[in-house]
Amino acid sequence: MKEHILSIVWLTPLVGMFILLLLPKENKQLIRIVANLAAFAGFLVSLPLVFWFDNSIADYQFVERVSWIPALGVEYYLGIDGISLLLIMLTTVVGFLSILSSWTAIEERVKEYYAFFLFLQAGMLGVFMALDLFLFYVFWEIMLVPMYFIIGIWGHARRLYAAIKFFLYTLAGSVLMLLAMLALYFKHAEQFGVYTFAIEDLMRTQVPLDMQIWLFWGFFIAFAIKVPMFPLHTWLPDAHTEAPTAGSVILAGVLLKMGLYGLVRFSIPLLPEAASDATTVQIIAVLSIIAIVYGALVSLMQKNWKKLIAYSSVSHLGFCTLGIIALNPNGIAGGILQGLNHGLSTPLLFLVIGIVYEQRHALEIADYGGLANRMPIYTTIFLISILASMGMPGLNGFIGEFTILRGAFERDVTWAAFAVLGIVLGAAYLLWLFQRTMLGPMTNPKNEILRDLNLREICVMAPLVLWCFWIGLYPKQHFAVLEKPVARIVERVDPEYYSRNGIPNPLTDGVRVASLVQD
Amino acid sequence: MDPLFTWTDFFVLKPAILLSLFGCGILLTDFLLKQGRWNALTALVGEGFVAVALWQHCEDVAANGQRFALGGSMAVDGFSVFFNYIFVVSAILAIIIASRYMDDEKSNRGEFYGLMLFAQAGMTVMAQGYELVTLFIGLELMALSFYVMVGFLRNELRSNEAAMKYLILGALSSGFLAYGFSIFYGISGSTNLAAIADAVAGREISDPVLLIALVTTSVGLFFKISVVPFHMWAPDAYEGAPTPITAYVSVASKAASFAMMMRIFLVPLVSVQELWMPLFGAVALLTMTLGNIAALTQNNLKRLLAYSSISHAGYILLGLAAGNETGLKGISLYILVYIFMNFGVFALISAMRREGHAAEDIDDLNGLMHRHPGYAILMLVLLLSLAGIPPMAGFYGKYFIFLGLLEAGSYLLAIAGALYVAVSAYYYFRIVRAMFLSESLEPAVIAPGLGTKIALVASAVFTLLIGLYPEPFINMATDSILLALR
């Protein structure tokens, strides 16, 4: 069991999908129940990972390694470290909750909907587990297909356009990544005489700096599209806005994290010299800062509720990439943690929108106002998610942003200054949104029909709210999980970092630095 | 003096002999018995015999390596066996799709299956030939059979037009090819590929005679594989031809022409590789550009697939432009997976009917997911494979081609090829969109016969199977080029 736990985790949703396909499509209730059970089972089987995961091991855990295509040196090679652990748990939780949230929202083609969702879930989980680049690429590509359908079939008015735009954008990035992968693979084979895609073997390859830089950008474009980074973000507002609620939730919650994950798992460790090259760092930092400020400014101007949240994602993900490219422990850990935070608070924001959309079928901010009068629980949860998103102390966003700012400050004071500007703007557009939709008198009579949250909807949101508070109030466990993998990345790009700064190296010194925030 | 015709000769020629015999047999029985429904079955039995003969070839190659016969003009090696199997598989698929389709079109006559087998006989000669005249005869046998088959729907204007275009341009290209061959004969005094190889190796690379021979030969072959700028016949011929023949032309005739091309360019012309590699690279780039961009706006499925097949030919040609072992492996594998994905799609198109008429527009697929979810999902697998999305089979062909290009240092070609994958995804997803996303008041009607069903399911299953477990197929592709060419 323990040695195959990762396979079990990613295959559970897939098995659920196949069971679902056998059910008659007329019986919608049965399909819903089975799909929710499958997704919940997916969450349950991922829980042991949390208990079995050992923070003191720097290496990959729960490793499974079987040859898949010997002729190409491709292996079925799974394994996780702290970074993957957090993202896998995020996926199983958010994935289940988004399936649960679709109970009444999806009335047409129910069977297909849940089948695609479970398939998507399996693909995303595979992405976070694969330690073989080829396997990673397969998961990365195949999950585009169900997402395309989820946006394209159950989305809003401009869904066809948004779906194909999402698909082509990501595909264009990933074929470039494929070339970079192949070039690295070939280089490794030239030096070692062995064809392999295993990342720890590829890390041993000596790649000259100019080639590293080419390959780095090859990988980077794929990941930057996914993150998405300015100026490759234009697919995101369309996809987010047009997707059905659960689609937006999963897009914001998990899919965007795949870009961050790719950066820290592949780009930076595989090509450390290119990643730490001063020009590269400057370019990425500037793009991140533009994303932060530009995303926030555009959010301020939005009239569409969903689009506002979509652009806020651009801004928030800019923080994450800024932290990661600071290439120091605080920056990277903060970047990843902030990715997780965004994966908790933005789904909440989308779920909140989904609840009123389901009843009113309107997404313009101007259509709402004064909802607090009718929907107190709803308003409370919305407020919490807004505060979490804008970085209020006591909630998760604060911890992430603070850690990123520490990392950025350490690297370059100007970066931190711009990032702070982003935080201020973030508070502005989010609070303004809250004010326009929730506060004041209820002017639009159509809103009279709105009802407060029911039990199922509370159940959907409560876990996310609790997780937000957990990170906000006591983030220690999260940092402990991230400590060793982050140190490994820092070792790759800057081997002298720890000795130069007199900080104990969590990999070699055996000192347990309890939390990066408290050190 | 050697006997005129030995058992070895017979052994080497056996597939072609069997095919011709069965082809003639069908013509005779059709004439005498007037039992149309047996024709397809007879043809399939013939394919069975050929498969056995190929299996014997395979055993022989494993034991003895390359073997020549008929005074060195025909060969049996891993390469010929591999391609012959490809022809067998595509012929079988074409026959089982055709039996129902031609019934529906009321043109189910014995000649049709006879011609299919004759064309295949020509292809086996193209894959096995080791001498220019033999190769040329094989090519002409194949091409002549196809001219007739493309125009087989005699009462349809489109079909006649297609055949006429195909015939005229095909004849022109054969002229080019024959001209090129004649120059090779002139510089070497022989038509045997090995002898030409020696003569070519002895010449300066800048020799203008060599260049003329090379260019004219290439032009002739470029027509056959329909790459830009010699692709003009393809969309019309594909659209007008009976659908099973469209599939057969686009897969088997292309595979045979590529086989012949590989023989000619990798045996006699291998010493002047630096002369033709950039030429092929440029042509491949043009082909991918035009094929992909023209496909974007097509509304007729068969035309769309014609342009897509043009762009696939560009990708396959990139394997030759890379010129290394990986690239060649890529060609073999690409052609192998291309049979399944292309035939599967055409099988579905051949089953599309609306009020008794063939329906061939993308819109005719609207709402397929509602009425026939099974077919829609099979079709999705095939289209993803055509677009090169892993883990479908089509991905591995592109994988090897790109790897070959990177190994050869042709980075720009690799990048262009990779980006065109995204372009091609757009038009394949137009079909997906019609099937899954579009609502239609009148959902698509698909009425496949048993044969078409088998062809469709088998193609999709193989596409997925090769994708998930490519190992044996990669090894097959590797073996196909190891013994033959270097």
Short mmCIF file of C-alpha atoms in Angstrom, two decimals, chain B residues 126-368:
data_model
loop_
_atom_site.label_atom_id
_atom_site.label_comp_id
_atom_site.label_asym_id
_atom_site.label_seq_id
_atom_site.Cartn_x
_atom_site.Cartn_y
_atom_site.Cartn_z
CA MET B 126 8.42 0.11 -54.72
CA ALA B 127 9.41 -1.02 -51.25
CA GLN B 128 11.47 -3.93 -52.49
CA GLY B 129 12.94 -2.53 -55.68
CA TYR B 130 16.67 -1.97 -55.76
CA GLU B 131 16.92 -0.79 -59.31
CA LEU B 132 15.55 2.29 -61.00
CA VAL B 133 13.45 0.66 -63.71
CA THR B 134 11.89 -1.76 -61.26
CA LEU B 135 11.08 1.08 -58.91
CA PHE B 136 9.59 3.06 -61.74
CA ILE B 137 7.41 0.19 -62.88
CA GLY B 138 6.18 -0.32 -59.33
CA LEU B 139 5.37 3.37 -59.06
CA GLU B 140 3.48 3.44 -62.34
CA LEU B 141 1.53 0.30 -61.52
CA MET B 142 0.44 1.91 -58.29
CA ALA B 143 -0.30 5.29 -59.82
CA LEU B 144 -2.29 3.94 -62.77
CA SER B 145 -4.46 1.87 -60.47
CA PHE B 146 -5.09 4.91 -58.34
CA TYR B 147 -6.04 7.13 -61.27
CA VAL B 148 -8.85 4.73 -62.04
CA MET B 149 -9.92 4.26 -58.43
CA VAL B 150 -10.06 8.00 -57.74
CA GLY B 151 -12.46 8.38 -60.65
CA PHE B 152 -14.45 5.31 -59.81
CA LEU B 153 -17.69 7.12 -59.01
CA ARG B 154 -18.38 7.54 -62.69
CA ASN B 155 -21.61 9.43 -62.28
CA GLU B 156 -20.12 12.04 -60.01
CA LEU B 157 -18.61 15.08 -61.56
CA ARG B 158 -16.29 15.65 -58.63
CA SER B 159 -14.85 12.19 -58.88
CA ASN B 160 -14.17 12.55 -62.59
CA GLU B 161 -12.56 15.92 -62.12
CA ALA B 162 -10.39 14.55 -59.35
CA ALA B 163 -9.22 11.65 -61.46
CA MET B 164 -8.39 13.92 -64.38
CA LYS B 165 -6.33 16.28 -62.26
CA TYR B 166 -4.59 13.45 -60.56
CA LEU B 167 -3.82 11.77 -63.87
CA ILE B 168 -2.41 14.82 -65.58
CA LEU B 169 -0.27 16.00 -62.72
CA GLY B 170 0.76 12.45 -61.88
CA ALA B 171 1.87 11.83 -65.43
CA LEU B 172 3.84 15.04 -65.41
CA SER B 173 5.60 14.03 -62.23
CA SER B 174 6.40 10.60 -63.64
CA GLY B 175 8.01 12.39 -66.53
CA PHE B 176 10.23 14.33 -64.16
CA LEU B 177 11.12 11.18 -62.34
CA ALA B 178 11.97 9.28 -65.50
CA TYR B 179 14.13 12.19 -66.60
CA GLY B 180 16.02 12.14 -63.34
CA PHE B 181 16.46 8.40 -63.56
CA SER B 182 17.80 8.68 -67.06
CA ILE B 183 20.52 11.05 -65.89
CA PHE B 184 21.48 8.66 -63.14
CA TYR B 185 21.78 5.98 -65.75
CA GLY B 186 23.89 8.36 -67.78
CA ILE B 187 26.39 9.03 -65.05
CA SER B 188 26.68 5.48 -63.82
CA GLY B 189 25.90 3.25 -66.81
CA SER B 190 23.70 1.18 -64.57
CA THR B 191 20.26 1.27 -63.07
CA ASN B 192 21.23 -0.67 -59.99
CA LEU B 193 21.13 1.46 -56.86
CA ALA B 194 24.41 0.15 -55.50
CA ALA B 195 26.20 0.85 -58.78
CA ILE B 196 24.72 4.34 -58.91
CA ALA B 197 25.87 4.89 -55.35
CA ASP B 198 29.47 4.19 -56.42
CA ALA B 199 29.19 6.46 -59.43
CA VAL B 200 27.71 9.29 -57.39
CA ALA B 201 30.29 8.92 -54.66
CA GLY B 202 33.00 9.26 -57.29
CA ARG B 203 31.70 12.62 -58.48
CA GLU B 204 32.26 16.12 -57.24
CA ILE B 205 29.45 17.33 -55.07
CA SER B 206 29.17 20.51 -57.11
CA ASP B 207 28.70 18.59 -60.34
CA PRO B 208 25.74 20.24 -62.15
CA VAL B 209 24.66 16.97 -63.76
CA LEU B 210 24.28 15.47 -60.34
CA LEU B 211 22.31 18.46 -59.20
CA ILE B 212 19.91 18.24 -62.14
CA ALA B 213 19.38 14.53 -61.57
CA LEU B 214 18.78 15.09 -57.91
CA VAL B 215 16.36 17.94 -58.39
CA THR B 216 14.28 16.26 -61.08
CA THR B 217 14.10 13.02 -59.10
CA SER B 218 13.06 14.97 -56.02
CA VAL B 219 10.40 16.86 -57.95
CA GLY B 220 8.94 13.62 -59.25
CA LEU B 221 8.76 12.18 -55.79
CA PHE B 222 7.53 15.41 -54.21
CA PHE B 223 4.46 15.11 -56.41
CA LYS B 224 3.79 11.64 -55.14
CA ILE B 225 4.09 12.55 -51.50
CA SER B 226 2.20 15.80 -52.18
CA VAL B 227 4.50 18.35 -50.62
CA VAL B 228 4.51 22.03 -51.46
CA PRO B 229 4.77 23.30 -54.19
CA PHE B 230 3.66 20.04 -55.80
CA HIS B 231 0.63 19.43 -53.67
CA MET B 232 -2.10 20.99 -55.81
CA TRP B 233 -3.67 17.75 -56.91
CA ALA B 234 -4.14 16.44 -53.41
CA PRO B 235 -7.12 18.41 -52.08
CA ASP B 236 -9.16 17.91 -55.25
CA ALA B 237 -8.26 14.27 -55.61
CA TYR B 238 -8.98 13.59 -51.95
CA GLU B 239 -12.29 15.35 -52.03
CA GLY B 240 -13.51 13.75 -55.22
CA ALA B 241 -12.34 10.20 -54.66
CA PRO B 242 -14.51 7.60 -52.94
CA THR B 243 -13.70 7.97 -49.24
CA PRO B 244 -11.99 4.58 -48.79
CA ILE B 245 -9.74 5.43 -51.71
CA THR B 246 -8.98 8.83 -50.21
CA ALA B 247 -7.78 7.02 -47.12
CA TYR B 248 -5.86 4.51 -49.19
CA VAL B 249 -4.17 7.18 -51.30
CA SER B 250 -3.33 9.35 -48.36
CA VAL B 251 -1.76 6.54 -46.37
CA ALA B 252 -0.54 3.69 -48.53
CA SER B 253 0.48 5.53 -51.67
CA LYS B 254 2.25 8.09 -49.57
CA ALA B 255 3.99 5.41 -47.53
CA ALA B 256 5.12 3.65 -50.69
CA SER B 257 6.43 6.88 -52.18
CA PHE B 258 8.30 7.63 -48.98
CA ALA B 259 9.75 4.13 -49.03
CA MET B 260 10.97 4.64 -52.55
CA MET B 261 12.30 8.03 -51.65
CA MET B 262 14.23 6.64 -48.71
CA ARG B 263 15.70 3.91 -50.88
CA ILE B 264 16.83 6.33 -53.53
CA PHE B 265 18.13 9.06 -51.29
CA LEU B 266 19.75 6.87 -48.68
CA VAL B 267 21.40 4.35 -50.96
CA PRO B 268 22.66 6.02 -54.12
CA LEU B 269 22.52 9.61 -52.95
CA VAL B 270 23.72 9.23 -49.40
CA SER B 271 27.14 10.60 -50.30
CA VAL B 272 25.64 13.90 -51.40
CA GLN B 273 23.50 14.25 -48.32
CA GLU B 274 24.49 17.85 -47.72
CA LEU B 275 23.06 18.67 -51.12
CA TRP B 276 19.54 17.39 -50.53
CA MET B 277 19.13 17.80 -46.78
CA PRO B 278 18.64 21.59 -46.94
CA LEU B 279 16.36 21.16 -49.95
CA PHE B 280 14.17 18.77 -48.04
CA GLY B 281 14.25 21.00 -44.99
CA ALA B 282 13.04 23.97 -46.99
CA VAL B 283 10.34 21.98 -48.77
CA ALA B 284 9.18 20.48 -45.48
CA LEU B 285 8.95 23.91 -43.91
CA LEU B 286 6.91 25.25 -46.83
CA THR B 287 4.71 22.19 -46.74
CA MET B 288 3.94 22.46 -43.05
CA THR B 289 3.24 26.15 -43.45
CA LEU B 290 0.88 25.83 -46.36
CA GLY B 291 -0.75 22.59 -45.24
CA ASN B 292 -1.51 23.83 -41.78
CA ILE B 293 -2.64 27.28 -42.75
CA ALA B 294 -4.82 26.12 -45.62
CA ALA B 295 -6.43 23.51 -43.41
CA LEU B 296 -7.56 26.18 -40.95
CA THR B 297 -10.43 27.39 -43.09
CA GLN B 298 -11.68 24.21 -44.73
CA ASN B 299 -15.24 23.19 -44.12
CA ASN B 300 -15.23 19.96 -46.06
CA LEU B 301 -13.78 17.21 -43.90
CA LYS B 302 -12.04 15.46 -46.74
CA ARG B 303 -10.40 18.66 -47.92
CA LEU B 304 -9.39 19.47 -44.39
CA LEU B 305 -7.80 16.08 -44.04
CA ALA B 306 -6.13 16.52 -47.41
CA TYR B 307 -4.38 19.63 -46.16
CA SER B 308 -3.65 17.97 -42.87
CA SER B 309 -2.12 15.09 -44.74
CA ILE B 310 -0.01 17.55 -46.69
CA SER B 311 1.29 18.95 -43.45
CA HIS B 312 1.93 15.45 -42.12
CA ALA B 313 3.98 14.77 -45.23
CA GLY B 314 5.97 17.85 -44.28
CA TYR B 315 6.68 16.40 -40.86
CA ILE B 316 7.69 13.07 -42.32
CA LEU B 317 9.96 14.80 -44.78
CA LEU B 318 11.62 16.56 -41.84
CA GLY B 319 12.85 13.15 -40.79
CA LEU B 320 14.79 12.91 -44.04
CA ALA B 321 15.93 16.49 -43.64
CA ALA B 322 17.40 15.51 -40.28
CA GLY B 323 19.16 12.71 -42.12
CA ASN B 324 20.19 10.78 -39.03
CA GLU B 325 19.06 7.46 -37.63
CA THR B 326 16.59 9.01 -35.21
CA GLY B 327 14.95 10.95 -38.00
CA LEU B 328 14.61 7.85 -40.18
CA LYS B 329 13.21 5.87 -37.28
CA GLY B 330 10.78 8.74 -36.93
CA ILE B 331 9.68 8.36 -40.55
CA SER B 332 8.95 4.67 -40.14
CA LEU B 333 7.11 5.14 -36.90
CA TYR B 334 5.22 8.16 -38.17
CA ILE B 335 3.97 6.28 -41.20
CA LEU B 336 3.01 3.32 -39.04
CA VAL B 337 0.88 5.37 -36.67
CA TYR B 338 -0.43 7.49 -39.51
CA ILE B 339 -2.19 4.45 -41.00
CA PHE B 340 -4.30 3.97 -37.95
CA MET B 341 -5.18 7.52 -37.15
CA ASN B 342 -5.96 8.49 -40.70
CA PHE B 343 -7.90 5.36 -41.59
CA GLY B 344 -9.93 5.68 -38.43
CA VAL B 345 -11.02 9.19 -39.32
CA PHE B 346 -11.83 8.24 -42.89
CA ALA B 347 -13.76 5.20 -41.71
CA LEU B 348 -16.02 7.51 -39.77
CA ILE B 349 -16.39 9.91 -42.69
CA SER B 350 -17.28 7.06 -45.01
CA ALA B 351 -20.11 6.14 -42.64
CA MET B 352 -21.54 9.66 -42.57
CA ARG B 353 -24.68 9.92 -44.65
CA ARG B 354 -27.55 12.27 -44.81
CA GLU B 355 -30.65 11.31 -46.76
CA GLY B 356 -28.70 8.71 -48.63
CA HIS B 357 -25.96 11.07 -49.71
CA ALA B 358 -22.45 11.18 -48.42
CA ALA B 359 -22.17 13.98 -45.86
CA GLU B 360 -18.68 15.34 -45.65
CA ASP B 361 -18.76 18.73 -43.96
CA ILE B 362 -17.60 19.50 -40.48
CA ASP B 363 -21.11 20.70 -39.66
CA ASP B 364 -22.43 17.26 -40.46
CA LEU B 365 -20.69 16.05 -37.35
CA ASN B 366 -22.53 18.50 -35.10
CA GLY B 367 -23.79 16.91 -31.96
CA LEU B 368 -22.24 13.52 -32.64
#
